[in-house]
Every structure is written in C-alpha cells, then in structure tokens.
Amino acid sequence: MDRVTSPEGASPVAELTADYLRHVMSSVVMGPGWYASAELYDWYATVCAEDGRSPVSVTMFGRSLTALGRESSTRRIGVGQKRARCWFIPRHLTRVN
C-alpha cells in the first residue's frame, strides 16, 4: 500500500491503489456484483478511518476506480429504484465466505 503524506500533522492519504482497493473491498463487500458509488465511497472512507488515513475526494475515488479498470454503469438501485452510478466489483476483490 502506498502512502502519501498530507500537510503537517494530518493523516497520510489513503491513495486508491489496486492493493488498497483490494484491502477495502475484501473488508466490506460480501460478493461480486454492482454497488452504488456512494456506498463504496462510504465503505472506503470507513476503512480509511480505521487505518488512520484520510480518504481521497469523491471525485478522485471515481477516477481511481476508472484508472484501475473497474466497470461503471448507471443503474436503478434500492427500494425506490433511484438511478445511481454503480461499479462492478468482481469476485477476486470480495470477501470469501
């Protein structure tokens, strides 16, 4: 996992590298499938806090997922069937039960 230092006294920034993405997703995602961007970012920010790191911005999070080759699509999700940007998380990044 790469570490980037933040301004003086701040936590290191948790860059979304392939290794850190695998760490985050294996910590929280139960199985392969489509996940809402907001849900993934919340999980990422939670894992960052647990690791004592600062998360990248929402914009950088999306750009990083794209750079890492993750597939995205606008899909209907949830009870109200709202449309949201979703990312496909493959089996190799998910928690094994």
Backbone atoms as SQL, in Angstrom:
CREATE TABLE atoms (id INTEGER PRIMARY KEY, chain TEXT, resi INTEGER, resn TEXT, atom TEXT, x REAL, y REAL, z REAL);
INSERT INTO atoms VALUES
  (1, 'A', 1, 'MET', 'N', 0.838, -1.181, 0.000),
  (2, 'A', 1, 'MET', 'CA', 0.000, 0.000, 0.000),
  (3, 'A', 1, 'MET', 'C', 0.881, 1.241, 0.000),
  (4, 'A', 2, 'ASP', 'N', 0.594, 2.141, -0.900),
  (5, 'A', 2, 'ASP', 'CA', 1.352, 3.372, -0.978),
  (6, 'A', 2, 'ASP', 'C', 0.851, 4.361, 0.056),
  (7, 'A', 3, 'ARG', 'N', 1.761, 5.162, 0.559),
  (8, 'A', 3, 'ARG', 'CA', 1.375, 6.208, 1.496),
  (9, 'A', 3, 'ARG', 'C', 1.831, 7.540, 0.931),
  (10, 'A', 4, 'VAL', 'N', 0.930, 8.480, 0.975),
  (11, 'A', 4, 'VAL', 'CA', 1.237, 9.836, 0.549),
  (12, 'A', 4, 'VAL', 'C', 1.060, 10.704, 1.778),
  (13, 'A', 5, 'THR', 'N', 2.051, 11.514, 2.079),
  (14, 'A', 5, 'THR', 'CA', 1.936, 12.333, 3.268),
  (15, 'A', 5, 'THR', 'C', 1.076, 13.558, 2.983),
  (16, 'A', 6, 'SER', 'N', 0.323, 13.945, 3.971),
  (17, 'A', 6, 'SER', 'CA', -0.544, 15.115, 3.912),
  (18, 'A', 6, 'SER', 'C', 0.175, 16.293, 4.549),
  (19, 'A', 7, 'PRO', 'N', -0.459, 17.461, 4.545),
  (20, 'A', 7, 'PRO', 'CA', 0.143, 18.602, 5.216),
  (21, 'A', 7, 'PRO', 'C', 0.489, 18.263, 6.666),
  (22, 'A', 8, 'GLU', 'N', 1.373, 19.044, 7.233),
  (23, 'A', 8, 'GLU', 'CA', 1.877, 18.787, 8.582),
  (24, 'A', 8, 'GLU', 'C', 0.776, 18.422, 9.566),
  (25, 'A', 9, 'GLY', 'N', 0.972, 17.326, 10.290),
  (26, 'A', 9, 'GLY', 'CA', 0.064, 16.911, 11.338),
  (27, 'A', 9, 'GLY', 'C', -1.157, 16.145, 10.856),
  (28, 'A', 10, 'ALA', 'N', -1.396, 16.076, 9.568),
  (29, 'A', 10, 'ALA', 'CA', -2.572, 15.371, 9.045),
  (30, 'A', 10, 'ALA', 'C', -2.240, 13.896, 8.833),
  (31, 'A', 11, 'SER', 'N', -3.288, 13.090, 8.758),
  (32, 'A', 11, 'SER', 'CA', -3.116, 11.662, 8.495),
  (33, 'A', 11, 'SER', 'C', -2.632, 11.468, 7.064),
  (34, 'A', 12, 'PRO', 'N', -1.882, 10.381, 6.813),
  (35, 'A', 12, 'PRO', 'CA', -1.497, 10.106, 5.425),
  (36, 'A', 12, 'PRO', 'C', -2.745, 9.833, 4.589),
  (37, 'A', 13, 'VAL', 'N', -2.691, 10.210, 3.340),
  (38, 'A', 13, 'VAL', 'CA', -3.820, 9.999, 2.437),
  (39, 'A', 13, 'VAL', 'C', -3.802, 8.564, 1.949),
  (40, 'A', 14, 'ALA', 'N', -4.963, 7.909, 1.980),
  (41, 'A', 14, 'ALA', 'CA', -5.084, 6.536, 1.529),
  (42, 'A', 14, 'ALA', 'C', -5.367, 6.531, 0.037),
  (43, 'A', 15, 'GLU', 'N', -4.294, 6.605, -0.745),
  (44, 'A', 15, 'GLU', 'CA', -4.455, 6.557, -2.200),
  (45, 'A', 15, 'GLU', 'C', -5.180, 5.273, -2.579),
  (46, 'A', 16, 'LEU', 'N', -6.012, 5.362, -3.581),
  (47, 'A', 16, 'LEU', 'CA', -6.753, 4.189, -4.004),
  (48, 'A', 16, 'LEU', 'C', -5.943, 3.423, -5.045),
  (49, 'A', 17, 'THR', 'N', -4.945, 2.686, -4.561),
  (50, 'A', 17, 'THR', 'CA', -4.141, 1.821, -5.426),
  (51, 'A', 17, 'THR', 'C', -4.863, 0.487, -5.566),
  (52, 'A', 18, 'ALA', 'N', -4.398, -0.348, -6.452),
  (53, 'A', 18, 'ALA', 'CA', -5.000, -1.669, -6.626),
  (54, 'A', 18, 'ALA', 'C', -4.962, -2.461, -5.314),
  (55, 'A', 19, 'ASP', 'N', -3.840, -2.385, -4.592),
  (56, 'A', 19, 'ASP', 'CA', -3.725, -3.111, -3.322),
  (57, 'A', 19, 'ASP', 'C', -4.689, -2.567, -2.270),
  (58, 'A', 20, 'TYR', 'N', -4.805, -1.238, -2.183),
  (59, 'A', 20, 'TYR', 'CA', -5.696, -0.663, -1.172),
  (60, 'A', 20, 'TYR', 'C', -7.157, -0.920, -1.535),
  (61, 'A', 21, 'LEU', 'N', -7.495, -0.885, -2.826),
  (62, 'A', 21, 'LEU', 'CA', -8.852, -1.225, -3.254),
  (63, 'A', 21, 'LEU', 'C', -9.179, -2.655, -2.847),
  (64, 'A', 22, 'ARG', 'N', -8.268, -3.566, -3.077),
  (65, 'A', 22, 'ARG', 'CA', -8.469, -4.969, -2.688),
  (66, 'A', 22, 'ARG', 'C', -8.665, -5.074, -1.178),
  (67, 'A', 23, 'HIS', 'N', -7.876, -4.345, -0.404),
  (68, 'A', 23, 'HIS', 'CA', -7.989, -4.335, 1.056),
  (69, 'A', 23, 'HIS', 'C', -9.370, -3.836, 1.478),
  (70, 'A', 24, 'VAL', 'N', -9.815, -2.720, 0.896),
  (71, 'A', 24, 'VAL', 'CA', -11.110, -2.136, 1.257),
  (72, 'A', 24, 'VAL', 'C', -12.243, -3.081, 0.885),
  (73, 'A', 25, 'MET', 'N', -12.234, -3.522, -0.350),
  (74, 'A', 25, 'MET', 'CA', -13.339, -4.352, -0.825),
  (75, 'A', 25, 'MET', 'C', -13.404, -5.697, -0.111),
  (76, 'A', 26, 'SER', 'N', -12.270, -6.298, 0.179),
  (77, 'A', 26, 'SER', 'CA', -12.293, -7.581, 0.880),
  (78, 'A', 26, 'SER', 'C', -12.732, -7.404, 2.332),
  (79, 'A', 27, 'SER', 'N', -12.645, -6.176, 2.847),
  (80, 'A', 27, 'SER', 'CA', -13.091, -5.894, 4.212),
  (81, 'A', 27, 'SER', 'C', -14.598, -5.735, 4.305),
  (82, 'A', 28, 'VAL', 'N', -15.233, -5.267, 3.227),
  (83, 'A', 28, 'VAL', 'CA', -16.645, -4.889, 3.333),
  (84, 'A', 28, 'VAL', 'C', -17.589, -5.509, 2.317),
  (85, 'A', 29, 'VAL', 'N', -17.137, -5.856, 1.136),
  (86, 'A', 29, 'VAL', 'CA', -18.027, -6.352, 0.091),
  (87, 'A', 29, 'VAL', 'C', -18.191, -7.860, 0.248),
  (88, 'A', 30, 'MET', 'N', -19.440, -8.296, 0.353),
  (89, 'A', 30, 'MET', 'CA', -19.728, -9.703, 0.609),
  (90, 'A', 30, 'MET', 'C', -19.641, -10.577, -0.639),
  (91, 'A', 31, 'GLY', 'N', -19.904, -10.050, -1.808),
  (92, 'A', 31, 'GLY', 'CA', -19.873, -10.871, -3.004),
  (93, 'A', 31, 'GLY', 'C', -19.756, -10.015, -4.242),
  (94, 'A', 32, 'PRO', 'N', -19.463, -10.629, -5.371),
  (95, 'A', 32, 'PRO', 'CA', -19.340, -9.863, -6.606),
  (96, 'A', 32, 'PRO', 'C', -20.686, -9.278, -7.014),
  (97, 'A', 33, 'GLY', 'N', -20.644, -8.153, -7.696),
  (98, 'A', 33, 'GLY', 'CA', -21.880, -7.542, -8.173),
  (99, 'A', 33, 'GLY', 'C', -21.740, -6.042, -8.325),
  (100, 'A', 34, 'TRP', 'N', -22.871, -5.395, -8.573),
  (101, 'A', 34, 'TRP', 'CA', -22.921, -3.947, -8.765),
  (102, 'A', 34, 'TRP', 'C', -23.188, -3.259, -7.435),
  (103, 'A', 35, 'TYR', 'N', -22.414, -2.216, -7.140),
  (104, 'A', 35, 'TYR', 'CA', -22.559, -1.458, -5.893),
  (105, 'A', 35, 'TYR', 'C', -22.616, 0.027, -6.216),
  (106, 'A', 36, 'ALA', 'N', -23.480, 0.747, -5.522),
  (107, 'A', 36, 'ALA', 'CA', -23.619, 2.181, -5.727),
  (108, 'A', 36, 'ALA', 'C', -22.328, 2.893, -5.338),
  (109, 'A', 37, 'SER', 'N', -21.975, 3.904, -6.109),
  (110, 'A', 37, 'SER', 'CA', -20.757, 4.664, -5.874),
  (111, 'A', 37, 'SER', 'C', -20.717, 5.241, -4.455),
  (112, 'A', 38, 'ALA', 'N', -21.838, 5.805, -4.002),
  (113, 'A', 38, 'ALA', 'CA', -21.887, 6.402, -2.657),
  (114, 'A', 38, 'ALA', 'C', -21.633, 5.357, -1.581),
  (115, 'A', 39, 'GLU', 'N', -22.183, 4.165, -1.761),
  (116, 'A', 39, 'GLU', 'CA', -21.997, 3.082, -0.806),
  (117, 'A', 39, 'GLU', 'C', -20.530, 2.656, -0.757),
  (118, 'A', 40, 'LEU', 'N', -19.911, 2.495, -1.931),
  (119, 'A', 40, 'LEU', 'CA', -18.496, 2.122, -1.981),
  (120, 'A', 40, 'LEU', 'C', -17.616, 3.183, -1.348),
  (121, 'A', 41, 'TYR', 'N', -17.914, 4.465, -1.641),
  (122, 'A', 41, 'TYR', 'CA', -17.094, 5.535, -1.067),
  (123, 'A', 41, 'TYR', 'C', -17.233, 5.560, 0.454),
  (124, 'A', 42, 'ASP', 'N', -18.450, 5.369, 0.961),
  (125, 'A', 42, 'ASP', 'CA', -18.645, 5.330, 2.421),
  (126, 'A', 42, 'ASP', 'C', -17.832, 4.208, 3.045),
  (127, 'A', 43, 'TRP', 'N', -17.834, 3.041, 2.407),
  (128, 'A', 43, 'TRP', 'CA', -17.047, 1.920, 2.926),
  (129, 'A', 43, 'TRP', 'C', -15.559, 2.254, 2.893),
  (130, 'A', 44, 'TYR', 'N', -15.110, 2.838, 1.781),
  (131, 'A', 44, 'TYR', 'CA', -13.709, 3.231, 1.634),
  (132, 'A', 44, 'TYR', 'C', -13.319, 4.216, 2.735),
  (133, 'A', 45, 'ALA', 'N', -14.148, 5.241, 2.968),
  (134, 'A', 45, 'ALA', 'CA', -13.849, 6.246, 3.998),
  (135, 'A', 45, 'ALA', 'C', -13.818, 5.618, 5.389),
  (136, 'A', 46, 'THR', 'N', -14.694, 4.655, 5.636),
  (137, 'A', 46, 'THR', 'CA', -14.714, 3.970, 6.932),
  (138, 'A', 46, 'THR', 'C', -13.436, 3.172, 7.147),
  (139, 'A', 47, 'VAL', 'N', -13.020, 2.433, 6.127),
  (140, 'A', 47, 'VAL', 'CA', -11.777, 1.646, 6.236),
  (141, 'A', 47, 'VAL', 'C', -10.586, 2.582, 6.407),
  (142, 'A', 48, 'CYS', 'N', -10.586, 3.709, 5.698),
  (143, 'A', 48, 'CYS', 'CA', -9.500, 4.692, 5.858),
  (144, 'A', 48, 'CYS', 'C', -9.421, 5.163, 7.302),
  (145, 'A', 49, 'ALA', 'N', -10.574, 5.499, 7.885),
  (146, 'A', 49, 'ALA', 'CA', -10.598, 5.965, 9.281),
  (147, 'A', 49, 'ALA', 'C', -10.062, 4.884, 10.221),
  (148, 'A', 50, 'GLU', 'N', -10.462, 3.641, 9.986),
  (149, 'A', 50, 'GLU', 'CA', -9.962, 2.531, 10.801),
  (150, 'A', 50, 'GLU', 'C', -8.460, 2.360, 10.657),
  (151, 'A', 51, 'ASP', 'N', -7.930, 2.668, 9.471),
  (152, 'A', 51, 'ASP', 'CA', -6.496, 2.557, 9.210),
  (153, 'A', 51, 'ASP', 'C', -5.729, 3.819, 9.608),
  (154, 'A', 52, 'GLY', 'N', -6.444, 4.850, 10.087),
  (155, 'A', 52, 'GLY', 'CA', -5.786, 6.099, 10.473),
  (156, 'A', 52, 'GLY', 'C', -5.317, 6.916, 9.285),
  (157, 'A', 53, 'ARG', 'N', -6.036, 6.823, 8.174),
  (158, 'A', 53, 'ARG', 'CA', -5.669, 7.532, 6.945),
  (159, 'A', 53, 'ARG', 'C', -6.815, 8.444, 6.517),
  (160, 'A', 54, 'SER', 'N', -6.510, 9.411, 5.706),
  (161, 'A', 54, 'SER', 'CA', -7.520, 10.305, 5.148),
  (162, 'A', 54, 'SER', 'C', -7.909, 9.802, 3.761),
  (163, 'A', 55, 'PRO', 'N', -9.213, 9.772, 3.449),
  (164, 'A', 55, 'PRO', 'CA', -9.625, 9.306, 2.120),
  (165, 'A', 55, 'PRO', 'C', -9.373, 10.362, 1.046),
  (166, 'A', 56, 'VAL', 'N', -9.239, 9.901, -0.198),
  (167, 'A', 56, 'VAL', 'CA', -9.180, 10.835, -1.324),
  (168, 'A', 56, 'VAL', 'C', -10.589, 11.398, -1.496),
  (169, 'A', 57, 'SER', 'N', -10.739, 12.430, -2.300),
  (170, 'A', 57, 'SER', 'CA', -12.052, 13.028, -2.540),
  (171, 'A', 57, 'SER', 'C', -12.944, 12.054, -3.306),
  (172, 'A', 58, 'VAL', 'N', -14.238, 12.326, -3.295),
  (173, 'A', 58, 'VAL', 'CA', -15.193, 11.501, -4.042),
  (174, 'A', 58, 'VAL', 'C', -14.817, 11.476, -5.520),
  (175, 'A', 59, 'THR', 'N', -14.446, 12.632, -6.059),
  (176, 'A', 59, 'THR', 'CA', -14.055, 12.721, -7.467),
  (177, 'A', 59, 'THR', 'C', -12.840, 11.850, -7.752),
  (178, 'A', 60, 'MET', 'N', -11.817, 11.949, -6.912),
  (179, 'A', 60, 'MET', 'CA', -10.611, 11.139, -7.105),
  (180, 'A', 60, 'MET', 'C', -10.911, 9.651, -6.918),
  (181, 'A', 61, 'PHE', 'N', -11.846, 9.334, -6.043),
  (182, 'A', 61, 'PHE', 'CA', -12.248, 7.945, -5.834),
  (183, 'A', 61, 'PHE', 'C', -12.784, 7.358, -7.144),
  (184, 'A', 62, 'GLY', 'N', -13.702, 8.068, -7.787),
  (185, 'A', 62, 'GLY', 'CA', -14.258, 7.616, -9.063),
  (186, 'A', 62, 'GLY', 'C', -13.205, 7.516, -10.147),
  (187, 'A', 63, 'ARG', 'N', -12.342, 8.522, -10.221),
  (188, 'A', 63, 'ARG', 'CA', -11.266, 8.498, -11.221),
  (189, 'A', 63, 'ARG', 'C', -10.316, 7.329, -10.976),
  (190, 'A', 64, 'SER', 'N', -10.044, 7.057, -9.712),
  (191, 'A', 64, 'SER', 'CA', -9.144, 5.947, -9.377),
  (192, 'A', 64, 'SER', 'C', -9.758, 4.611, -9.757),
  (193, 'A', 65, 'LEU', 'N', -11.060, 4.439, -9.503),
  (194, 'A', 65, 'LEU', 'CA', -11.728, 3.196, -9.890),
  (195, 'A', 65, 'LEU', 'C', -11.654, 3.004, -11.401),
  (196, 'A', 66, 'THR', 'N', -11.867, 4.086, -12.148),
  (197, 'A', 66, 'THR', 'CA', -11.772, 4.022, -13.604),
  (198, 'A', 66, 'THR', 'C', -10.356, 3.655, -14.023),
  (199, 'A', 67, 'ALA', 'N', -9.356, 4.304, -13.422),
  (200, 'A', 67, 'ALA', 'CA', -7.957, 4.039, -13.759),
  (201, 'A', 67, 'ALA', 'C', -7.567, 2.594, -13.438),
  (202, 'A', 68, 'LEU', 'N', -8.211, 2.021, -12.421),
  (203, 'A', 68, 'LEU', 'CA', -7.918, 0.642, -12.042),
  (204, 'A', 68, 'LEU', 'C', -8.703, -0.363, -12.897),
  (205, 'A', 69, 'GLY', 'N', -9.460, 0.160, -13.872),
  (206, 'A', 69, 'GLY', 'CA', -10.158, -0.713, -14.795),
  (207, 'A', 69, 'GLY', 'C', -11.494, -1.235, -14.318),
  (208, 'A', 70, 'ARG', 'N', -12.061, -0.635, -13.283),
  (209, 'A', 70, 'ARG', 'CA', -13.365, -1.061, -12.802),
  (210, 'A', 70, 'ARG', 'C', -14.441, -0.581, -13.767),
  (211, 'A', 71, 'GLU', 'N', -15.441, -1.387, -13.982),
  (212, 'A', 71, 'GLU', 'CA', -16.548, -1.083, -14.887),
  (213, 'A', 71, 'GLU', 'C', -17.639, -0.331, -14.133),
  (214, 'A', 72, 'SER', 'N', -18.152, 0.759, -14.737),
  (215, 'A', 72, 'SER', 'CA', -19.242, 1.501, -14.102),
  (216, 'A', 72, 'SER', 'C', -20.420, 1.612, -15.052),
  (217, 'A', 73, 'SER', 'N', -21.587, 1.852, -14.472),
  (218, 'A', 73, 'SER', 'CA', -22.812, 1.968, -15.233),
  (219, 'A', 73, 'SER', 'C', -23.841, 2.693, -14.373),
  (220, 'A', 74, 'THR', 'N', -24.769, 3.385, -15.011),
  (221, 'A', 74, 'THR', 'CA', -25.881, 3.975, -14.274),
  (222, 'A', 74, 'THR', 'C', -26.971, 2.914, -14.200),
  (223, 'A', 75, 'ARG', 'N', -27.410, 2.615, -12.993),
  (224, 'A', 75, 'ARG', 'CA', -28.382, 1.545, -12.768),
  (225, 'A', 75, 'ARG', 'C', -29.439, 1.988, -11.777),
  (226, 'A', 76, 'ARG', 'N', -30.539, 1.288, -11.781),
  (227, 'A', 76, 'ARG', 'CA', -31.589, 1.511, -10.783),
  (228, 'A', 76, 'ARG', 'C', -31.258, 0.651, -9.569),
  (229, 'A', 77, 'ILE', 'N', -31.266, 1.292, -8.399),
  (230, 'A', 77, 'ILE', 'CA', -30.926, 0.559, -7.177),
  (231, 'A', 77, 'ILE', 'C', -31.895, 0.923, -6.071),
  (232, 'A', 78, 'GLY', 'N', -31.940, 0.087, -5.067),
  (233, 'A', 78, 'GLY', 'CA', -32.716, 0.377, -3.875),
  (234, 'A', 78, 'GLY', 'C', -34.215, 0.204, -4.052),
  (235, 'A', 79, 'VAL', 'N', -34.919, 0.385, -2.949),
  (236, 'A', 79, 'VAL', 'CA', -36.359, 0.201, -2.898),
  (237, 'A', 79, 'VAL', 'C', -37.067, 1.182, -3.820),
  (238, 'A', 80, 'GLY', 'N', -36.637, 2.437, -3.834),
  (239, 'A', 80, 'GLY', 'CA', -37.271, 3.453, -4.666),
  (240, 'A', 80, 'GLY', 'C', -36.831, 3.417, -6.113),
  (241, 'A', 81, 'GLN', 'N', -35.945, 2.482, -6.446),
  (242, 'A', 81, 'GLN', 'CA', -35.426, 2.343, -7.801),
  (243, 'A', 81, 'GLN', 'C', -34.838, 3.644, -8.343),
  (244, 'A', 82, 'LYS', 'N', -34.065, 4.331, -7.506),
  (245, 'A', 82, 'LYS', 'CA', -33.368, 5.534, -7.955),
  (246, 'A', 82, 'LYS', 'C', -32.227, 5.136, -8.873),
  (247, 'A', 83, 'ARG', 'N', -31.924, 5.998, -9.827),
  (248, 'A', 83, 'ARG', 'CA', -30.782, 5.750, -10.712),
  (249, 'A', 83, 'ARG', 'C', -29.532, 6.301, -10.028),
  (250, 'A', 84, 'ALA', 'N', -28.478, 5.524, -10.077),
  (251, 'A', 84, 'ALA', 'CA', -27.216, 5.931, -9.459),
  (252, 'A', 84, 'ALA', 'C', -26.061, 5.321, -10.237),
  (253, 'A', 85, 'ARG', 'N', -24.916, 5.964, -10.129),
  (254, 'A', 85, 'ARG', 'CA', -23.710, 5.390, -10.724),
  (255, 'A', 85, 'ARG', 'C', -23.297, 4.209, -9.862),
  (256, 'A', 86, 'CYS', 'N', -23.053, 3.104, -10.517),
  (257, 'A', 86, 'CYS', 'CA', -22.668, 1.881, -9.823),
  (258, 'A', 86, 'CYS', 'C', -21.384, 1.335, -10.431),
  (259, 'A', 87, 'TRP', 'N', -20.673, 0.591, -9.627),
  (260, 'A', 87, 'TRP', 'CA', -19.421, -0.032, -10.054),
  (261, 'A', 87, 'TRP', 'C', -19.549, -1.535, -9.880),
  (262, 'A', 88, 'PHE', 'N', -19.003, -2.276, -10.837),
  (263, 'A', 88, 'PHE', 'CA', -18.994, -3.726, -10.709),
  (264, 'A', 88, 'PHE', 'C', -17.750, -4.132, -9.936),
  (265, 'A', 89, 'ILE', 'N', -17.957, -4.895, -8.868),
  (266, 'A', 89, 'ILE', 'CA', -16.850, -5.404, -8.059),
  (267, 'A', 89, 'ILE', 'C', -16.762, -6.912, -8.320),
  (268, 'A', 90, 'PRO', 'N', -15.664, -7.360, -8.939),
  (269, 'A', 90, 'PRO', 'CA', -15.524, -8.780, -9.284),
  (270, 'A', 90, 'PRO', 'C', -15.203, -9.654, -8.073),
  (271, 'A', 91, 'ARG', 'N', -15.361, -10.933, -8.261),
  (272, 'A', 91, 'ARG', 'CA', -15.162, -11.906, -7.181),
  (273, 'A', 91, 'ARG', 'C', -13.787, -11.793, -6.512),
  (274, 'A', 92, 'HIS', 'N', -12.727, -11.570, -7.274),
  (275, 'A', 92, 'HIS', 'CA', -11.380, -11.569, -6.678),
  (276, 'A', 92, 'HIS', 'C', -11.148, -10.389, -5.722),
  (277, 'A', 93, 'LEU', 'N', -12.043, -9.408, -5.719),
  (278, 'A', 93, 'LEU', 'CA', -11.908, -8.293, -4.784),
  (279, 'A', 93, 'LEU', 'C', -12.833, -8.423, -3.582),
  (280, 'A', 94, 'THR', 'N', -13.647, -9.451, -3.521),
  (281, 'A', 94, 'THR', 'CA', -14.645, -9.563, -2.461),
  (282, 'A', 94, 'THR', 'C', -14.209, -10.525, -1.377),
  (283, 'A', 95, 'ARG', 'N', -14.924, -10.440, -0.270),
  (284, 'A', 95, 'ARG', 'CA', -14.668, -11.293, 0.867),
  (285, 'A', 95, 'ARG', 'C', -15.092, -12.721, 0.536),
  (286, 'A', 96, 'VAL', 'N', -14.286, -13.689, 0.904),
  (287, 'A', 96, 'VAL', 'CA', -14.622, -15.092, 0.678),
  (288, 'A', 96, 'VAL', 'C', -15.290, -15.627, 1.934),
  (289, 'A', 97, 'ASN', 'N', -16.479, -16.169, 1.776),
  (290, 'A', 97, 'ASN', 'CA', -17.215, -16.704, 2.950),
  (291, 'A', 97, 'ASN', 'C', -16.836, -18.135, 3.218);
